[in-house]
């Protein structure tokens, strides 16, 4: 896997490139000035001279950066076909191959196509791929869609005035969200509106369109969407039982997939051996091996086979009942979308990655290593709308068998896909259709729609096969995030989900149920601390560390209480925590754990505390308050097993005295 450069290394490389651009520009006087400055540094300068020198140095550094940006802009290429059906921009990349972005949708507005493409070219210099994809999506679903709906595709740059801006703004206000039928979020409106703004702002630097772009840019109205705060509901999650049922179904499917792969590999191996001796294609394995050898780029349409290979067509003729069916041959050679569903869901549960990141995982994103001296496999990938790409470590013992299975499953179909998809983890062949090429889930960089019908159908079949309610990968991610937030807190959950800001986790991934449970835990903690304060530290909720099973609600450490808010002891209020410290041995709502050495050690310390209180409390008062308690505690200790008592005697615990 190619190493990703750190921000520091990228800055260093950019600085070196900037220096090379400046030197290559052929300006000897500037170079001589730099040498003279180096000589001047040796002399003692006044404060004003030092400030001036720093200003000159910063000015030169800024000039270098401008030169670097200009150099990158010159390396970009705008492809513009005459019929406007093919509009592409090729951006250079310091750490990757040139990246080509398709903007053919701009051809719908012929008079605006070139200026908007030029603006995008200038804007996109130095931007990350995910930023470019986001802006393309906002421009296509925003301004271009607005022009199409309002029948304004004929306008030119000079006609983008205040009325057009206002119409665009009103259109965004009335646009509905297909998921819930309501208006789109104000933040979405602001970014969609801003996509056109940044294109015009960048276009101002292009001499051919500078004047018109400046007029259109200045005509824009002010907006307040980005200042609006809306309450966002958390993503819908699954119950823990539903997630466990999904995990069990995945395990069963992967076992069945193992058997299917072994059967297919055996058929192909036997078929290859028979092919070497002119085997008969009427055998399924032999015919599949022949097709894999004859058509490595994928099984072509039947019409092509009929014309170019009549002998082979005889064995796949759909009108012949004895012939092999195409889907039967494909099932031996290639996986379909349904086969990949359990593997995708498995990784979704193990990694909690974003669905789009999962769909588009590549083998270059899989890296083996160690974590705390344990072998792990790190999954990377790309999350387009995040500032940083995810990196999730998973136990190698857990994930490596699945990755090996996936390699075997996609071995043949990998040769049939286009070059940009060859490194994808998840590849499959459609059972029906004339296109022999395989494909992957998710987008392919020519459109903005991320939905995938093949995945949806495969997931529906998976749920139907295992009698599961329909779910989504987003729900799995939300469930894992919510469960971690409940058990370990929001900060830990945000780290697992790869969120830079914990507020994102709190807003979108913490369910109302978890919020209520957190509020309940906070309320209990406040009540426990209040009782601790009012009892002068005798009833200490922190003493749970003495025994892992201790009940914090009980007034005496080591005991369990069935209802600490309804104590039967005198002077105790209903719906308030019991404060009858030391009296739990005689309470009908209390329970003791005589098999826990830590708890028994607390009982022994309580006996010492009660017995020692005789010197502080009068004889009659002690007998009335604790005589019965002392007898019940002794009776309890008689039931403690000998080995537990011996272990408890090793503890040295001192409890506060009773009153």
PDB file of N, CA and C in Angstrom, residues 331-382:
ATOM      1  N   UNK A 331     -22.621 -18.258 -12.597  1.00  0.00           N
ATOM      2  CA  UNK A 331     -22.559 -18.595 -11.175  1.00  0.00           C
ATOM      3  C   UNK A 331     -21.296 -19.382 -10.840  1.00  0.00           C
ATOM      4  N   UNK A 332     -20.793 -20.169 -11.817  1.00  0.00           N
ATOM      5  CA  UNK A 332     -19.551 -20.916 -11.600  1.00  0.00           C
ATOM      6  C   UNK A 332     -18.350 -19.989 -11.711  1.00  0.00           C
ATOM      7  N   UNK A 333     -18.417 -19.024 -12.632  1.00  0.00           N
ATOM      8  CA  UNK A 333     -17.254 -18.187 -12.929  1.00  0.00           C
ATOM      9  C   UNK A 333     -17.148 -16.946 -12.041  1.00  0.00           C
ATOM     10  N   UNK A 334     -18.273 -16.274 -11.825  1.00  0.00           N
ATOM     11  CA  UNK A 334     -18.217 -14.960 -11.194  1.00  0.00           C
ATOM     12  C   UNK A 334     -19.205 -14.876 -10.028  1.00  0.00           C
ATOM     13  N   UNK A 335     -18.915 -14.020  -9.049  1.00  0.00           N
ATOM     14  CA  UNK A 335     -19.904 -13.758  -7.997  1.00  0.00           C
ATOM     15  C   UNK A 335     -20.949 -12.770  -8.500  1.00  0.00           C
ATOM     16  N   UNK A 336     -22.129 -12.826  -7.927  1.00  0.00           N
ATOM     17  CA  UNK A 336     -23.129 -11.804  -8.206  1.00  0.00           C
ATOM     18  C   UNK A 336     -23.275 -10.902  -6.986  1.00  0.00           C
ATOM     19  N   UNK A 337     -24.118  -9.896  -7.092  1.00  0.00           N
ATOM     20  CA  UNK A 337     -24.250  -8.926  -6.004  1.00  0.00           C
ATOM     21  C   UNK A 337     -24.721  -9.597  -4.720  1.00  0.00           C
ATOM     22  N   UNK A 338     -25.611 -10.584  -4.844  1.00  0.00           N
ATOM     23  CA  UNK A 338     -26.119 -11.272  -3.648  1.00  0.00           C
ATOM     24  C   UNK A 338     -24.997 -12.009  -2.922  1.00  0.00           C
ATOM     25  N   UNK A 339     -24.039 -12.560  -3.657  1.00  0.00           N
ATOM     26  CA  UNK A 339     -22.927 -13.269  -3.021  1.00  0.00           C
ATOM     27  C   UNK A 339     -22.085 -12.343  -2.148  1.00  0.00           C
ATOM     28  N   UNK A 340     -21.974 -11.083  -2.556  1.00  0.00           N
ATOM     29  CA  UNK A 340     -21.104 -10.153  -1.843  1.00  0.00           C
ATOM     30  C   UNK A 340     -21.760  -9.517  -0.628  1.00  0.00           C
ATOM     31  N   UNK A 341     -23.079  -9.605  -0.519  1.00  0.00           N
ATOM     32  CA  UNK A 341     -23.781  -8.923   0.575  1.00  0.00           C
ATOM     33  C   UNK A 341     -23.257  -9.332   1.950  1.00  0.00           C
ATOM     34  N   UNK A 342     -23.136 -10.636   2.279  1.00  0.00           N
ATOM     35  CA  UNK A 342     -22.651 -10.974   3.630  1.00  0.00           C
ATOM     36  C   UNK A 342     -21.243 -10.467   3.905  1.00  0.00           C
ATOM     37  N   UNK A 343     -20.401 -10.373   2.867  1.00  0.00           N
ATOM     38  CA  UNK A 343     -19.043  -9.895   3.067  1.00  0.00           C
ATOM     39  C   UNK A 343     -19.025  -8.393   3.345  1.00  0.00           C
ATOM     40  N   UNK A 344     -19.874  -7.652   2.640  1.00  0.00           N
ATOM     41  CA  UNK A 344     -19.964  -6.210   2.887  1.00  0.00           C
ATOM     42  C   UNK A 344     -20.527  -5.947   4.280  1.00  0.00           C
ATOM     43  N   UNK A 345     -21.585  -6.680   4.642  1.00  0.00           N
ATOM     44  CA  UNK A 345     -22.194  -6.494   5.964  1.00  0.00           C
ATOM     45  C   UNK A 345     -21.210  -6.886   7.065  1.00  0.00           C
ATOM     46  N   UNK A 346     -20.433  -7.944   6.820  1.00  0.00           N
ATOM     47  CA  UNK A 346     -19.417  -8.350   7.794  1.00  0.00           C
ATOM     48  C   UNK A 346     -18.450  -7.198   8.080  1.00  0.00           C
ATOM     49  N   UNK A 347     -17.944  -6.567   7.020  1.00  0.00           N
ATOM     50  CA  UNK A 347     -17.021  -5.452   7.209  1.00  0.00           C
ATOM     51  C   UNK A 347     -17.717  -4.247   7.831  1.00  0.00           C
ATOM     52  N   UNK A 348     -18.999  -4.057   7.520  1.00  0.00           N
ATOM     53  CA  UNK A 348     -19.740  -2.949   8.126  1.00  0.00           C
ATOM     54  C   UNK A 348     -19.827  -3.120   9.641  1.00  0.00           C
ATOM     55  N   UNK A 349     -20.051  -4.354  10.096  1.00  0.00           N
ATOM     56  CA  UNK A 349     -20.138  -4.615  11.536  1.00  0.00           C
ATOM     57  C   UNK A 349     -18.770  -4.504  12.189  1.00  0.00           C
ATOM     58  N   UNK A 350     -17.742  -5.017  11.525  1.00  0.00           N
ATOM     59  CA  UNK A 350     -16.408  -5.029  12.122  1.00  0.00           C
ATOM     60  C   UNK A 350     -15.760  -3.646  12.140  1.00  0.00           C
ATOM     61  N   UNK A 351     -16.032  -2.827  11.130  1.00  0.00           N
ATOM     62  CA  UNK A 351     -15.312  -1.556  10.992  1.00  0.00           C
ATOM     63  C   UNK A 351     -16.149  -0.326  11.294  1.00  0.00           C
ATOM     64  N   UNK A 352     -17.485  -0.430  11.183  1.00  0.00           N
ATOM     65  CA  UNK A 352     -18.380   0.722  11.348  1.00  0.00           C
ATOM     66  C   UNK A 352     -18.053   1.833  10.349  1.00  0.00           C
ATOM     67  N   UNK A 353     -17.547   1.449   9.168  1.00  0.00           N
ATOM     68  CA  UNK A 353     -17.212   2.434   8.150  1.00  0.00           C
ATOM     69  C   UNK A 353     -18.472   2.968   7.473  1.00  0.00           C
ATOM     70  N   UNK A 354     -18.340   4.153   6.890  1.00  0.00           N
ATOM     71  CA  UNK A 354     -19.418   4.739   6.110  1.00  0.00           C
ATOM     72  C   UNK A 354     -19.744   3.846   4.916  1.00  0.00           C
ATOM     73  N   UNK A 355     -21.031   3.674   4.547  1.00  0.00           N
ATOM     74  CA  UNK A 355     -21.393   2.768   3.449  1.00  0.00           C
ATOM     75  C   UNK A 355     -20.648   3.035   2.148  1.00  0.00           C
ATOM     76  N   UNK A 356     -20.565   4.308   1.736  1.00  0.00           N
ATOM     77  CA  UNK A 356     -19.873   4.612   0.481  1.00  0.00           C
ATOM     78  C   UNK A 356     -18.399   4.237   0.552  1.00  0.00           C
ATOM     79  N   UNK A 357     -17.786   4.457   1.703  1.00  0.00           N
ATOM     80  CA  UNK A 357     -16.389   4.055   1.891  1.00  0.00           C
ATOM     81  C   UNK A 357     -16.248   2.548   1.748  1.00  0.00           C
ATOM     82  N   UNK A 358     -17.196   1.809   2.300  1.00  0.00           N
ATOM     83  CA  UNK A 358     -17.169   0.343   2.196  1.00  0.00           C
ATOM     84  C   UNK A 358     -17.300  -0.108   0.747  1.00  0.00           C
ATOM     85  N   UNK A 359     -18.273   0.440   0.045  1.00  0.00           N
ATOM     86  CA  UNK A 359     -18.500   0.037  -1.344  1.00  0.00           C
ATOM     87  C   UNK A 359     -17.240   0.202  -2.188  1.00  0.00           C
ATOM     88  N   UNK A 360     -16.505   1.278  -1.945  1.00  0.00           N
ATOM     89  CA  UNK A 360     -15.397   1.644  -2.825  1.00  0.00           C
ATOM     90  C   UNK A 360     -14.030   1.307  -2.233  1.00  0.00           C
ATOM     91  N   UNK A 361     -13.990   0.420  -1.236  1.00  0.00           N
ATOM     92  CA  UNK A 361     -12.703  -0.005  -0.691  1.00  0.00           C
ATOM     93  C   UNK A 361     -11.851  -0.654  -1.771  1.00  0.00           C
ATOM     94  N   UNK A 362     -10.558  -0.380  -1.731  1.00  0.00           N
ATOM     95  CA  UNK A 362      -9.618  -0.981  -2.668  1.00  0.00           C
ATOM     96  C   UNK A 362      -8.569  -1.778  -1.901  1.00  0.00           C
ATOM     97  N   UNK A 363      -7.922  -2.694  -2.592  1.00  0.00           N
ATOM     98  CA  UNK A 363      -6.901  -3.520  -1.941  1.00  0.00           C
ATOM     99  C   UNK A 363      -5.730  -2.673  -1.476  1.00  0.00           C
ATOM    100  N   UNK A 364      -5.509  -1.544  -2.106  1.00  0.00           N
ATOM    101  CA  UNK A 364      -4.448  -0.648  -1.636  1.00  0.00           C
ATOM    102  C   UNK A 364      -4.807   0.014  -0.318  1.00  0.00           C
ATOM    103  N   UNK A 365      -6.085  -0.068   0.073  1.00  0.00           N
ATOM    104  CA  UNK A 365      -6.523   0.472   1.363  1.00  0.00           C
ATOM    105  C   UNK A 365      -6.356  -0.538   2.494  1.00  0.00           C
ATOM    106  N   UNK A 366      -5.954  -1.768   2.174  1.00  0.00           N
ATOM    107  CA  UNK A 366      -5.814  -2.835   3.172  1.00  0.00           C
ATOM    108  C   UNK A 366      -4.335  -2.982   3.515  1.00  0.00           C
ATOM    109  N   UNK A 367      -4.014  -2.818   4.782  1.00  0.00           N
ATOM    110  CA  UNK A 367      -2.619  -2.840   5.204  1.00  0.00           C
ATOM    111  C   UNK A 367      -2.485  -3.692   6.464  1.00  0.00           C
ATOM    112  N   UNK A 368      -1.521  -4.599   6.472  1.00  0.00           N
ATOM    113  CA  UNK A 368      -1.276  -5.462   7.636  1.00  0.00           C
ATOM    114  C   UNK A 368      -0.244  -4.807   8.541  1.00  0.00           C
ATOM    115  N   UNK A 369      -0.401  -5.036   9.838  1.00  0.00           N
ATOM    116  CA  UNK A 369       0.535  -4.468  10.805  1.00  0.00           C
ATOM    117  C   UNK A 369       0.303  -5.046  12.185  1.00  0.00           C
ATOM    118  N   UNK A 370       0.762  -4.328  13.190  1.00  0.00           N
ATOM    119  CA  UNK A 370       0.613  -4.748  14.579  1.00  0.00           C
ATOM    120  C   UNK A 370       0.065  -3.606  15.404  1.00  0.00           C
ATOM    121  N   UNK A 371      -0.703  -3.952  16.421  1.00  0.00           N
ATOM    122  CA  UNK A 371      -1.233  -2.990  17.377  1.00  0.00           C
ATOM    123  C   UNK A 371      -1.178  -3.643  18.746  1.00  0.00           C
ATOM    124  N   UNK A 372      -0.405  -3.058  19.652  1.00  0.00           N
ATOM    125  CA  UNK A 372      -0.200  -3.639  20.986  1.00  0.00           C
ATOM    126  C   UNK A 372       0.318  -5.071  20.870  1.00  0.00           C
ATOM    127  N   UNK A 373       1.240  -5.278  19.915  1.00  0.00           N
ATOM    128  CA  UNK A 373       1.896  -6.558  19.670  1.00  0.00           C
ATOM    129  C   UNK A 373       0.934  -7.644  19.190  1.00  0.00           C
ATOM    130  N   UNK A 374      -0.206  -7.228  18.698  1.00  0.00           N
ATOM    131  CA  UNK A 374      -1.171  -8.162  18.130  1.00  0.00           C
ATOM    132  C   UNK A 374      -1.325  -7.859  16.645  1.00  0.00           C
ATOM    133  N   UNK A 375      -1.343  -8.903  15.776  1.00  0.00           N
ATOM    134  CA  UNK A 375      -1.499  -8.655  14.333  1.00  0.00           C
ATOM    135  C   UNK A 375      -2.874  -8.073  14.010  1.00  0.00           C
ATOM    136  N   UNK A 376      -2.880  -7.021  13.223  1.00  0.00           N
ATOM    137  CA  UNK A 376      -4.127  -6.373  12.819  1.00  0.00           C
ATOM    138  C   UNK A 376      -4.087  -6.099  11.326  1.00  0.00           C
ATOM    139  N   UNK A 377      -5.255  -5.876  10.762  1.00  0.00           N
ATOM    140  CA  UNK A 377      -5.396  -5.416   9.386  1.00  0.00           C
ATOM    141  C   UNK A 377      -6.061  -4.052   9.450  1.00  0.00           C
ATOM    142  N   UNK A 378      -5.417  -3.056   8.866  1.00  0.00           N
ATOM    143  CA  UNK A 378      -5.960  -1.694   8.880  1.00  0.00           C
ATOM    144  C   UNK A 378      -6.687  -1.428   7.571  1.00  0.00           C
ATOM    145  N   UNK A 379      -7.924  -0.984   7.707  1.00  0.00           N
ATOM    146  CA  UNK A 379      -8.733  -0.627   6.540  1.00  0.00           C
ATOM    147  C   UNK A 379      -8.741   0.884   6.392  1.00  0.00           C
ATOM    148  N   UNK A 380      -8.363   1.359   5.217  1.00  0.00           N
ATOM    149  CA  UNK A 380      -8.379   2.791   4.960  1.00  0.00           C
ATOM    150  C   UNK A 380      -9.630   3.178   4.195  1.00  0.00           C
ATOM    151  N   UNK A 381      -9.445   3.608   2.979  1.00  0.00           N
ATOM    152  CA  UNK A 381     -10.598   4.013   2.175  1.00  0.00           C
ATOM    153  C   UNK A 381     -10.699   5.521   2.108  1.00  0.00           C
ATOM    154  N   UNK A 382     -11.755   5.985   1.468  1.00  0.00           N
ATOM    155  CA  UNK A 382     -11.972   7.414   1.263  1.00  0.00           C
ATOM    156  C   UNK A 382     -13.384   7.777   1.669  1.00  0.00           C
TER     157      UNK A 382
END
